[in-house]
């Protein structure tokens, strides 16, 4: 199967799952951004994306996308290490034009993944997971059940603690870095690039990454600046 | 003036070039129509060794394999793509007449004969001009990205020695693109298994069985071991011998060893004295220098060559007290424009080189060595703007700046002549076969098509003509009689003896353990060659050179030091084996130059010049190709002469003044 | 004009493919700044020979930046720090007095060391042999002007074709990928009508050979382009991806 056997096939998988995750982030970011204007509207979205079949299908696809992206990342890195040979350079430097992020995608990815675990624990485990468990008939904490669709509550709960706000900002910075290379690289790997478009694709990639991250980061920043304490949730 | 007397002065019995009969324009067609061919079933049973993967070698190996022969192809570098044809910059000539400027096969033929100072074979040159067009078609079909006009058709530029634009080019990297084209065709055959490729191998001897070339002895440069190879015919395209001068524009591994081994096995060596000195090279700048870099001839289209008018200025410049830009217009001597008003800076290479040497010898040279002249673009930049000049020569200017660390847009380039190409080489007949049956020689390694001087953009043409369109035909005329010959074992005594001789030579060199490095001996030889067998030669100097070369040979065989062992990568040993042969070719060059008491093309004898200092040919006595026959170590070689009867062209004194 | 500097060289010495290599330090005084890097190594080798030691083995040939034979990883960069330069074109004036210069061979699983700084780049030849050509035999081809080719495409093909096959791209790549090398050839031939005919097949077999030979996966870091002595653009990699993917989807 050429998607596994060939290097460009593997890159295609990386690109497609990557683009898919970027689309998810764009959606997730837009949704989060809403909370700054209306906590009710935000919670309505949370409600809508609870343990409904369409949300569940979406979540499953998303999870598969993540897993494939991660497995391929590890597989590719393993292969690439082997291709470099047993002896590494004693001195190795990069030319200025080589982006730092491009050389450290796995590291950035790992950072993103680590924080994601925290994020899943803090939000997803207390929201959609609770609803799923409830639907499946498992025992869930009553208190949790009442706040399962109250995303704004959890946002206020965590981000009123400056430590979490700062951690999320660090995470998003790493994610931004990952995305700036990831988006254009995905387009390039799919073949959507040429001499004329080279700089344009990179600019587009930076714009998309920045928009996504700005939407996410606005919330912890908002709380750090003292906003959100008057939210009634 | 083609007089009858020429043929009486020359013993034509000994050398038969096998020129087909008939009118000039029909010789090649007639030959092809009547030659013997080998049928496809028999081709599979025949092995051909091709030594070299330059334009000639790669194109021959690929074409022969396409025809169905089994080909064994050898290259000295790690990949066939690195052969030194790759360094040719300017372009390749062809008589396409795409520009509608009056070009024709005959005109290309005529220009080449005239450029070679009437010392080439008419029939060979005509054939070369004839197949030139097919080369362009072939290369385009291979995907060679030649320069094109906006309409999508092929572009041409003009080169020295021609009045038409017939030079096809790919930026300043034409040689690279043509070689990669041939390399891709070769790679295709390697992939198919039709060519067995041996890279990092060096041919050290040719094996002759019952008077016919039947194989080679080659050294695997990685293991250091020698190996024996059989073939029904051997083709050598191993390039020129310019590196006998140590400093040349040739690549570091370019060598004369294959040619010298062929010569020692009985192949005649023809016209060794004809070496081309290219006028526009970056001058020598220090003792540590390893090679000279060529600046394309095309620069002379827009650059003006000058030296200071006054000796005081030249001295001040050499001492670093003055700069080129300090001299006013009337303090500069544009000596080419002064001496050759009609052709000016675009005189042929040999003329431009000698003029530069004359100025420097007279004390007008610049640079810290005094061995350089200026190539000035300031008036062109003024006239056309820096951008135009950058578009035309940007990569060359950048290359120059990297070496010299001066910006040629602001201050004139410094240039000086350097050894570039050797017109002489192994003698071959019309079929490109040497005087040993079954041994063929192609490309720069043979002597055939350029006479005493080669025109710009003709080397690529000849290499590819030989490899794609001439040898694949002519070799069949030989092989047709070999179809009954079975593959031979390389355990035959001829093979083992040849290998033994190679071993003995290697062991002899390894055992000397003297105190001279290979390079120091090579440099010493190079200096002798440059001083006495270079641009200006005379009887006294050449006789002295022969003495000095003998001394170098003696020093080599008693004092050379080669570290390490022979059965390993041993670069010093490789170089030593090559230098031993450069000494031989150096001697042969001096001997030939001494014999040829006339000046023609790249061979300039100071005793034979016109009152204005131009080359003075002697057609009555020297209208022949000198063929040297090896008579044994320590013996003087025998001179045989192949008469050059000009049936179709009327010989004239070359004139570039008016 | 001519100046000289003192330098310390740390050179990788390795007796053979299986031998264990190590850095050996050489001090060199009065190195002319006008000499090229390889001429400096020549001088060092001449000294070593005088001392009856084995000289350092390194690949080089044309010494004018076109044959692609020279390699060397110098102070962390293939062909040294300068852009658009091969090692043979690198001059000692680019180094400072007293500088320590580390010289290593190409490091890539597909380019095993033969001796010292000399590596085996035969893998590149194998990739070309797999399909880096137009399948035409000698003779019987149409006239050179039979098919007009847009100057834009011809020029872009020329830019791709200027690859010298030195291996700096794979040597510089943290993934040991040969994509720029493969892309340059695929792109050159895909841009020209003569090569377009078998473009899909070419992309597939060349990529397959590249993978088979153990080169890594491209992650678009652009290090290859930055270190390429001929500044070949990674936009050719995008074209290769396009050619390859469309060929695969057509199957």
CSV table of N, CA, C and O in Angstrom, one decimal, chain B residues 364-465:
chain,number,residue,atom,x,y,z
B,364,UNK,N,54.7,44.7,-19.4
B,364,UNK,CA,53.4,45.5,-19.2
B,364,UNK,C,52.4,44.7,-18.4
B,364,UNK,O,51.3,45.2,-18.3
B,365,UNK,N,52.7,43.5,-17.9
B,365,UNK,CA,51.7,42.7,-17.2
B,365,UNK,C,51.3,43.3,-15.9
B,365,UNK,O,52.1,44.1,-15.3
B,366,UNK,N,50.2,43.0,-15.4
B,366,UNK,CA,49.7,43.5,-14.1
B,366,UNK,C,49.5,42.3,-13.1
B,366,UNK,O,49.9,41.2,-13.4
B,367,UNK,N,48.8,42.7,-12.0
B,367,UNK,CA,48.7,41.7,-10.9
B,367,UNK,C,50.0,41.6,-10.2
B,367,UNK,O,51.0,42.1,-10.6
B,368,UNK,N,50.0,40.9,-9.0
B,368,UNK,CA,51.3,40.9,-8.3
B,368,UNK,C,52.4,40.1,-8.9
B,368,UNK,O,53.6,40.3,-8.6
B,369,UNK,N,52.0,39.2,-9.8
B,369,UNK,CA,53.0,38.4,-10.5
B,369,UNK,C,53.5,39.0,-11.8
B,369,UNK,O,54.5,38.6,-12.4
B,370,UNK,N,52.7,40.0,-12.3
B,370,UNK,CA,53.0,40.6,-13.6
B,370,UNK,C,52.6,39.7,-14.7
B,370,UNK,O,52.9,40.0,-15.9
B,371,UNK,N,51.9,38.6,-14.4
B,371,UNK,CA,51.5,37.7,-15.4
B,371,UNK,C,49.9,37.7,-15.5
B,371,UNK,O,49.2,36.8,-15.2
B,372,UNK,N,49.4,38.9,-15.9
B,372,UNK,CA,48.0,39.1,-16.0
B,372,UNK,C,47.8,40.3,-16.9
B,372,UNK,O,48.6,41.2,-16.9
B,373,UNK,N,46.6,40.3,-17.6
B,373,UNK,CA,46.2,41.5,-18.3
B,373,UNK,C,44.8,41.8,-17.8
B,373,UNK,O,44.1,40.9,-17.2
B,374,UNK,N,44.3,43.0,-18.2
B,374,UNK,CA,42.9,43.3,-17.7
B,374,UNK,C,41.9,43.0,-18.8
B,374,UNK,O,42.1,43.1,-20.0
B,375,UNK,N,40.7,42.5,-18.3
B,375,UNK,CA,39.6,42.3,-19.1
B,375,UNK,C,38.5,43.2,-18.5
B,375,UNK,O,38.0,43.0,-17.4
B,376,UNK,N,38.2,44.3,-19.2
B,376,UNK,CA,37.5,45.4,-18.6
B,376,UNK,C,36.1,45.6,-19.2
B,376,UNK,O,35.9,45.6,-20.4
B,377,UNK,N,35.1,45.6,-18.3
B,377,UNK,CA,33.8,45.7,-18.7
B,377,UNK,C,33.2,47.1,-18.6
B,377,UNK,O,32.0,47.3,-18.8
B,378,UNK,N,34.0,48.1,-18.1
B,378,UNK,CA,33.5,49.4,-17.8
B,378,UNK,C,32.8,50.0,-19.0
B,378,UNK,O,31.7,50.6,-18.8
B,379,UNK,N,33.3,49.9,-20.2
B,379,UNK,CA,32.6,50.6,-21.3
B,379,UNK,C,31.3,49.9,-21.6
B,379,UNK,O,30.4,50.6,-22.0
B,380,UNK,N,31.3,48.6,-21.5
B,380,UNK,CA,30.0,47.9,-21.8
B,380,UNK,C,29.0,48.2,-20.7
B,380,UNK,O,27.8,48.4,-21.0
B,381,UNK,N,29.5,48.3,-19.5
B,381,UNK,CA,28.5,48.6,-18.4
B,381,UNK,C,28.0,50.0,-18.6
B,381,UNK,O,26.8,50.3,-18.4
B,382,UNK,N,28.8,50.9,-19.1
B,382,UNK,CA,28.4,52.3,-19.4
B,382,UNK,C,27.3,52.3,-20.5
B,382,UNK,O,26.4,53.0,-20.4
B,383,UNK,N,27.6,51.5,-21.5
B,383,UNK,CA,26.8,51.5,-22.7
B,383,UNK,C,25.5,50.7,-22.4
B,383,UNK,O,24.4,51.1,-22.8
B,384,UNK,N,25.6,49.6,-21.8
B,384,UNK,CA,24.4,48.7,-21.7
B,384,UNK,C,23.8,48.6,-20.3
B,384,UNK,O,22.6,48.2,-20.1
B,385,UNK,N,24.5,49.1,-19.3
B,385,UNK,CA,24.0,49.1,-17.9
B,385,UNK,C,24.4,47.8,-17.2
B,385,UNK,O,24.7,46.8,-17.9
B,386,UNK,N,24.6,47.9,-15.9
B,386,UNK,CA,25.1,46.8,-15.1
B,386,UNK,C,24.2,45.6,-15.2
B,386,UNK,O,24.6,44.4,-15.2
B,387,UNK,N,22.9,45.9,-15.3
B,387,UNK,CA,21.9,44.8,-15.3
B,387,UNK,C,22.0,43.9,-16.5
B,387,UNK,O,21.9,42.6,-16.4
B,388,UNK,N,22.3,44.5,-17.6
B,388,UNK,CA,22.4,43.7,-18.8
B,388,UNK,C,23.7,42.8,-18.7
B,388,UNK,O,23.6,41.6,-19.1
B,389,UNK,N,24.7,43.4,-18.2
B,389,UNK,CA,26.0,42.6,-18.1
B,389,UNK,C,25.8,41.5,-17.1
B,389,UNK,O,26.2,40.4,-17.3
B,390,UNK,N,25.0,41.8,-16.0
B,390,UNK,CA,24.8,40.8,-15.0
B,390,UNK,C,23.9,39.6,-15.6
B,390,UNK,O,24.2,38.5,-15.4
B,391,UNK,N,23.0,40.0,-16.4
B,391,UNK,CA,22.1,39.0,-17.0
B,391,UNK,C,23.0,38.1,-17.9
B,391,UNK,O,22.8,36.9,-18.0
B,392,UNK,N,23.9,38.7,-18.6
B,392,UNK,CA,24.8,37.9,-19.6
B,392,UNK,C,25.8,37.0,-18.9
B,392,UNK,O,26.1,35.9,-19.2
B,393,UNK,N,26.5,37.6,-17.9
B,393,UNK,CA,27.6,37.0,-17.3
B,393,UNK,C,27.6,36.8,-15.8
B,393,UNK,O,28.7,36.6,-15.2
B,394,UNK,N,26.4,37.0,-15.2
B,394,UNK,CA,26.3,37.1,-13.7
B,394,UNK,C,27.1,35.9,-13.1
B,394,UNK,O,27.9,36.1,-12.1
B,395,UNK,N,26.8,34.7,-13.5
B,395,UNK,CA,27.4,33.5,-12.8
B,395,UNK,C,28.9,33.5,-13.0
B,395,UNK,O,29.6,33.1,-12.0
B,396,UNK,N,29.5,34.0,-14.1
B,396,UNK,CA,30.9,34.1,-14.3
B,396,UNK,C,31.5,35.1,-13.4
B,396,UNK,O,32.6,34.9,-12.8
B,397,UNK,N,30.8,36.3,-13.3
B,397,UNK,CA,31.4,37.3,-12.4
B,397,UNK,C,31.4,36.9,-11.0
B,397,UNK,O,32.3,37.1,-10.2
B,398,UNK,N,30.4,36.1,-10.6
B,398,UNK,CA,30.3,35.6,-9.2
B,398,UNK,C,31.4,34.6,-9.0
B,398,UNK,O,32.1,34.7,-7.9
B,399,UNK,N,31.6,33.8,-10.0
B,399,UNK,CA,32.7,32.8,-9.8
B,399,UNK,C,34.0,33.5,-9.7
B,399,UNK,O,34.9,33.1,-8.9
B,400,UNK,N,34.2,34.5,-10.5
B,400,UNK,CA,35.5,35.3,-10.4
B,400,UNK,C,35.7,35.9,-9.0
B,400,UNK,O,36.7,35.8,-8.4
B,401,UNK,N,34.6,36.5,-8.6
B,401,UNK,CA,34.7,37.2,-7.3
B,401,UNK,C,35.0,36.2,-6.1
B,401,UNK,O,35.7,36.6,-5.2
B,402,UNK,N,34.5,35.0,-6.2
B,402,UNK,CA,34.8,34.0,-5.2
B,402,UNK,C,36.2,33.7,-5.2
B,402,UNK,O,36.8,33.5,-4.1
B,403,UNK,N,36.9,33.6,-6.3
B,403,UNK,CA,38.3,33.2,-6.4
B,403,UNK,C,39.2,34.4,-6.0
B,403,UNK,O,40.1,34.3,-5.2
B,404,UNK,N,38.9,35.6,-6.6
B,404,UNK,CA,39.9,36.7,-6.5
B,404,UNK,C,39.5,37.7,-5.4
B,404,UNK,O,40.3,38.5,-5.0
B,405,UNK,N,38.2,37.7,-5.0
B,405,UNK,CA,37.7,38.6,-4.0
B,405,UNK,C,37.7,40.0,-4.5
B,405,UNK,O,38.0,41.0,-3.8
B,406,UNK,N,37.5,40.2,-5.8
B,406,UNK,CA,37.4,41.6,-6.3
B,406,UNK,C,36.1,41.6,-7.2
B,406,UNK,O,35.7,40.6,-7.8
B,407,UNK,N,35.4,42.8,-7.1
B,407,UNK,CA,34.2,42.9,-7.8
B,407,UNK,C,34.4,43.3,-9.3
B,407,UNK,O,34.8,44.5,-9.5
B,408,UNK,N,34.2,42.4,-10.2
B,408,UNK,CA,34.5,42.7,-11.6
B,408,UNK,C,33.6,43.8,-12.2
B,408,UNK,O,33.8,44.3,-13.3
B,409,UNK,N,32.5,44.1,-11.5
B,409,UNK,CA,31.6,45.2,-12.0
B,409,UNK,C,32.3,46.6,-11.8
B,409,UNK,O,32.1,47.5,-12.5
B,410,UNK,N,33.2,46.6,-10.8
B,410,UNK,CA,33.8,47.8,-10.4
B,410,UNK,C,35.2,48.0,-10.9
B,410,UNK,O,35.7,49.0,-11.2
B,411,UNK,N,36.0,46.8,-10.8
B,411,UNK,CA,37.4,46.9,-11.2
B,411,UNK,C,37.6,45.8,-12.3
B,411,UNK,O,36.9,44.7,-12.2
B,412,UNK,N,38.4,46.1,-13.3
B,412,UNK,CA,38.6,45.1,-14.3
B,412,UNK,C,39.0,43.7,-13.8
B,412,UNK,O,39.8,43.6,-12.8
B,413,UNK,N,38.6,42.7,-14.5
B,413,UNK,CA,39.0,41.3,-14.2
B,413,UNK,C,40.5,41.2,-14.6
B,413,UNK,O,40.9,41.9,-15.5
B,414,UNK,N,41.2,40.3,-14.0
B,414,UNK,CA,42.6,40.0,-14.4
B,414,UNK,C,42.5,38.6,-15.0
B,414,UNK,O,41.9,37.7,-14.4
B,415,UNK,N,43.1,38.5,-16.2
B,415,UNK,CA,43.1,37.2,-16.8
B,415,UNK,C,44.5,36.9,-17.4
B,415,UNK,O,45.3,37.7,-17.5
B,416,UNK,N,44.7,35.6,-17.6
B,416,UNK,CA,45.9,35.2,-18.2
B,416,UNK,C,45.7,33.8,-18.9
B,416,UNK,O,44.8,33.1,-18.5
B,417,UNK,N,46.4,33.5,-20.0
B,417,UNK,CA,46.2,32.3,-20.7
B,417,UNK,C,46.6,31.0,-19.8
B,417,UNK,O,47.4,31.1,-18.9
B,418,UNK,N,45.9,29.9,-20.1
B,418,UNK,CA,46.2,28.7,-19.4
B,418,UNK,C,45.9,27.5,-20.3
B,418,UNK,O,45.0,27.6,-21.2
B,419,UNK,N,46.5,26.4,-20.1
B,419,UNK,CA,46.3,25.2,-20.9
B,419,UNK,C,44.9,24.7,-20.6
B,419,UNK,O,44.4,24.7,-19.5
B,420,UNK,N,44.2,24.4,-21.7
B,420,UNK,CA,42.8,24.2,-21.7
B,420,UNK,C,42.4,22.9,-22.4
B,420,UNK,O,41.5,22.1,-21.9
B,421,UNK,N,42.9,22.6,-23.5
B,421,UNK,CA,42.4,21.5,-24.3
B,421,UNK,C,43.6,21.0,-25.2
B,421,UNK,O,44.5,21.8,-25.6
B,422,UNK,N,43.6,19.7,-25.5
B,422,UNK,CA,44.7,19.2,-26.3
B,422,UNK,C,44.1,18.7,-27.6
B,422,UNK,O,43.3,17.7,-27.6
B,423,UNK,N,44.5,19.3,-28.7
B,423,UNK,CA,44.0,18.8,-30.0
B,423,UNK,C,44.6,17.5,-30.4
B,423,UNK,O,44.1,16.7,-31.1
B,424,UNK,N,45.9,17.3,-30.0
B,424,UNK,CA,46.6,16.1,-30.3
B,424,UNK,C,46.0,14.9,-29.5
B,424,UNK,O,45.1,15.1,-28.6
B,425,UNK,N,46.4,13.7,-29.8
B,425,UNK,CA,45.9,12.6,-29.1
B,425,UNK,C,46.2,11.3,-29.9
B,425,UNK,O,47.0,11.3,-30.8
B,426,UNK,N,45.5,10.2,-29.4
B,426,UNK,CA,45.8,8.9,-30.1
B,426,UNK,C,45.3,9.0,-31.5
B,426,UNK,O,44.2,9.5,-31.8
B,427,UNK,N,46.2,8.6,-32.4
B,427,UNK,CA,45.8,8.6,-33.8
B,427,UNK,C,44.7,7.6,-34.1
B,427,UNK,O,44.7,6.5,-33.6
B,428,UNK,N,43.7,8.1,-34.9
B,428,UNK,CA,42.6,7.2,-35.3
B,428,UNK,C,42.4,7.4,-36.8
B,428,UNK,O,42.7,8.4,-37.3
B,429,UNK,N,41.8,6.3,-37.4
B,429,UNK,CA,41.5,6.5,-38.8
B,429,UNK,C,40.1,7.0,-38.9
B,429,UNK,O,39.5,7.4,-37.9
B,430,UNK,N,39.5,7.0,-40.1
B,430,UNK,CA,38.2,7.6,-40.4
B,430,UNK,C,37.1,6.8,-39.5
B,430,UNK,O,36.1,7.4,-39.1
B,431,UNK,N,37.4,5.6,-39.2
B,431,UNK,CA,36.5,4.8,-38.4
B,431,UNK,C,36.7,5.0,-36.9
B,431,UNK,O,36.1,4.3,-36.0
B,432,UNK,N,37.6,5.9,-36.5
B,432,UNK,CA,38.0,6.1,-35.1
B,432,UNK,C,38.7,5.0,-34.5
B,432,UNK,O,38.8,4.8,-33.3
B,433,UNK,N,39.3,4.1,-35.3
B,433,UNK,CA,40.0,3.0,-34.9
B,433,UNK,C,41.5,3.4,-34.8
B,433,UNK,O,42.0,4.0,-35.7
B,434,UNK,N,42.2,3.0,-33.8
B,434,UNK,CA,43.6,3.3,-33.7
B,434,UNK,C,44.4,2.4,-34.5
B,434,UNK,O,43.8,1.5,-35.2
B,435,UNK,N,45.7,2.5,-34.4
B,435,UNK,CA,46.5,1.6,-35.3
B,435,UNK,C,46.6,0.1,-34.7
B,435,UNK,O,47.2,-0.7,-35.2
B,436,UNK,N,45.9,-0.1,-33.5
B,436,UNK,CA,45.7,-1.4,-33.0
B,436,UNK,C,44.3,-1.8,-33.4
B,436,UNK,O,43.4,-1.1,-33.1
B,437,UNK,N,44.2,-3.0,-34.0
B,437,UNK,CA,42.8,-3.4,-34.4
B,437,UNK,C,41.9,-3.6,-33.2
B,437,UNK,O,42.4,-4.2,-32.2
B,438,UNK,N,40.7,-3.2,-33.3
B,438,UNK,CA,39.8,-3.4,-32.2
B,438,UNK,C,39.9,-2.4,-31.1
B,438,UNK,O,39.2,-2.5,-30.1
B,439,UNK,N,40.8,-1.5,-31.2
B,439,UNK,CA,41.0,-0.4,-30.2
B,439,UNK,C,40.6,0.9,-30.8
B,439,UNK,O,41.1,1.3,-31.8
B,440,UNK,N,39.5,1.5,-30.2
B,440,UNK,CA,39.0,2.7,-30.8
B,440,UNK,C,39.2,3.9,-29.8
B,440,UNK,O,39.3,3.6,-28.6
B,441,UNK,N,39.3,5.1,-30.3
B,441,UNK,CA,39.5,6.2,-29.4
B,441,UNK,C,38.6,7.4,-29.8
B,441,UNK,O,38.6,7.7,-31.0
B,442,UNK,N,38.0,8.0,-28.9
B,442,UNK,CA,36.9,9.0,-29.2
B,442,UNK,C,37.1,10.2,-28.3
B,442,UNK,O,37.7,10.2,-27.3
B,443,UNK,N,36.5,11.3,-28.7
B,443,UNK,CA,36.5,12.5,-28.0
B,443,UNK,C,37.8,13.2,-28.0
B,443,UNK,O,38.6,13.1,-28.9
B,444,UNK,N,38.1,13.9,-26.9
B,444,UNK,CA,39.4,14.7,-26.8
B,444,UNK,C,40.6,13.8,-26.9
B,444,UNK,O,41.7,14.2,-27.3
B,445,UNK,N,40.4,12.5,-26.4
B,445,UNK,CA,41.5,11.6,-26.4
B,445,UNK,C,42.1,11.3,-27.8
B,445,UNK,O,43.3,11.0,-27.9
B,446,UNK,N,41.3,11.4,-28.8
B,446,UNK,CA,41.8,11.2,-30.1
B,446,UNK,C,42.3,12.5,-30.7
B,446,UNK,O,42.1,13.6,-30.2
B,447,UNK,N,42.9,12.4,-31.9
B,447,UNK,CA,43.5,13.6,-32.5
B,447,UNK,C,42.7,14.2,-33.6
B,447,UNK,O,43.1,15.2,-34.2
B,448,UNK,N,41.5,13.7,-33.9
B,448,UNK,CA,41.0,13.7,-35.3
B,448,UNK,C,40.6,15.1,-35.9
B,448,UNK,O,40.9,15.4,-37.0
B,449,UNK,N,39.8,15.8,-35.2
B,449,UNK,CA,39.0,16.8,-35.9
B,449,UNK,C,39.3,18.3,-35.8
B,449,UNK,O,38.8,19.1,-36.6
B,450,UNK,N,40.2,18.6,-34.9
B,450,UNK,CA,40.4,20.1,-34.7
B,450,UNK,C,41.7,20.6,-35.3
B,450,UNK,O,42.0,21.8,-35.2
B,451,UNK,N,42.5,19.8,-35.9
B,451,UNK,CA,43.7,20.3,-36.5
B,451,UNK,C,44.7,20.9,-35.4
B,451,UNK,O,44.8,20.2,-34.3
B,452,UNK,N,45.2,22.0,-35.7
B,452,UNK,CA,46.2,22.6,-34.7
B,452,UNK,C,45.5,23.6,-33.7
B,452,UNK,O,46.2,24.1,-32.9
B,453,UNK,N,44.2,23.8,-33.9
B,453,UNK,CA,43.5,24.7,-33.0
B,453,UNK,C,42.1,24.4,-33.0
B,453,UNK,O,41.5,24.2,-34.1
B,454,UNK,N,41.4,24.4,-31.8
B,454,UNK,CA,40.0,24.1,-31.8
B,454,UNK,C,39.2,25.4,-31.6
B,454,UNK,O,39.6,26.2,-30.8
B,455,UNK,N,38.1,25.5,-32.4
B,455,UNK,CA,37.2,26.6,-32.2
B,455,UNK,C,36.4,26.4,-30.9
B,455,UNK,O,36.1,25.3,-30.5
B,456,UNK,N,35.9,27.5,-30.4
B,456,UNK,CA,35.1,27.5,-29.2
B,456,UNK,C,33.8,26.7,-29.6
B,456,UNK,O,33.3,26.8,-30.7
B,457,UNK,N,33.2,26.0,-28.6
B,457,UNK,CA,32.0,25.3,-28.8
B,457,UNK,C,32.0,24.1,-29.8
B,457,UNK,O,31.0,23.6,-30.2
B,458,UNK,N,33.3,23.7,-30.1
B,458,UNK,CA,33.4,22.5,-31.0
B,458,UNK,C,33.8,21.3,-30.3
B,458,UNK,O,33.7,20.2,-30.8
B,459,UNK,N,34.3,21.4,-29.0
B,459,UNK,CA,34.7,20.2,-28.3
B,459,UNK,C,33.5,19.4,-27.9
B,459,UNK,O,33.5,18.1,-28.1
B,460,UNK,N,32.4,20.0,-27.5
B,460,UNK,CA,31.2,19.3,-27.1
B,460,UNK,C,30.6,18.6,-28.4
B,460,UNK,O,30.2,17.5,-28.3
B,461,UNK,N,30.7,19.4,-29.5
B,461,UNK,CA,30.2,18.8,-30.7
B,461,UNK,C,30.9,17.6,-31.1
B,461,UNK,O,30.3,16.5,-31.5
B,462,UNK,N,32.2,17.6,-31.0
B,462,UNK,CA,33.0,16.4,-31.4
B,462,UNK,C,32.8,15.2,-30.5
B,462,UNK,O,32.6,14.1,-31.0
B,463,UNK,N,32.8,15.5,-29.2
B,463,UNK,CA,32.6,14.4,-28.3
B,463,UNK,C,31.3,13.6,-28.5
B,463,UNK,O,31.3,12.4,-28.6
B,464,UNK,N,30.2,14.4,-28.7
B,464,UNK,CA,28.9,13.8,-28.9
B,464,UNK,C,28.8,13.2,-30.3
B,464,UNK,O,28.1,12.2,-30.5
B,465,UNK,N,29.4,13.8,-31.3
B,465,UNK,CA,29.4,13.2,-32.6
B,465,UNK,C,30.0,11.9,-32.6
B,465,UNK,O,29.5,10.9,-33.1
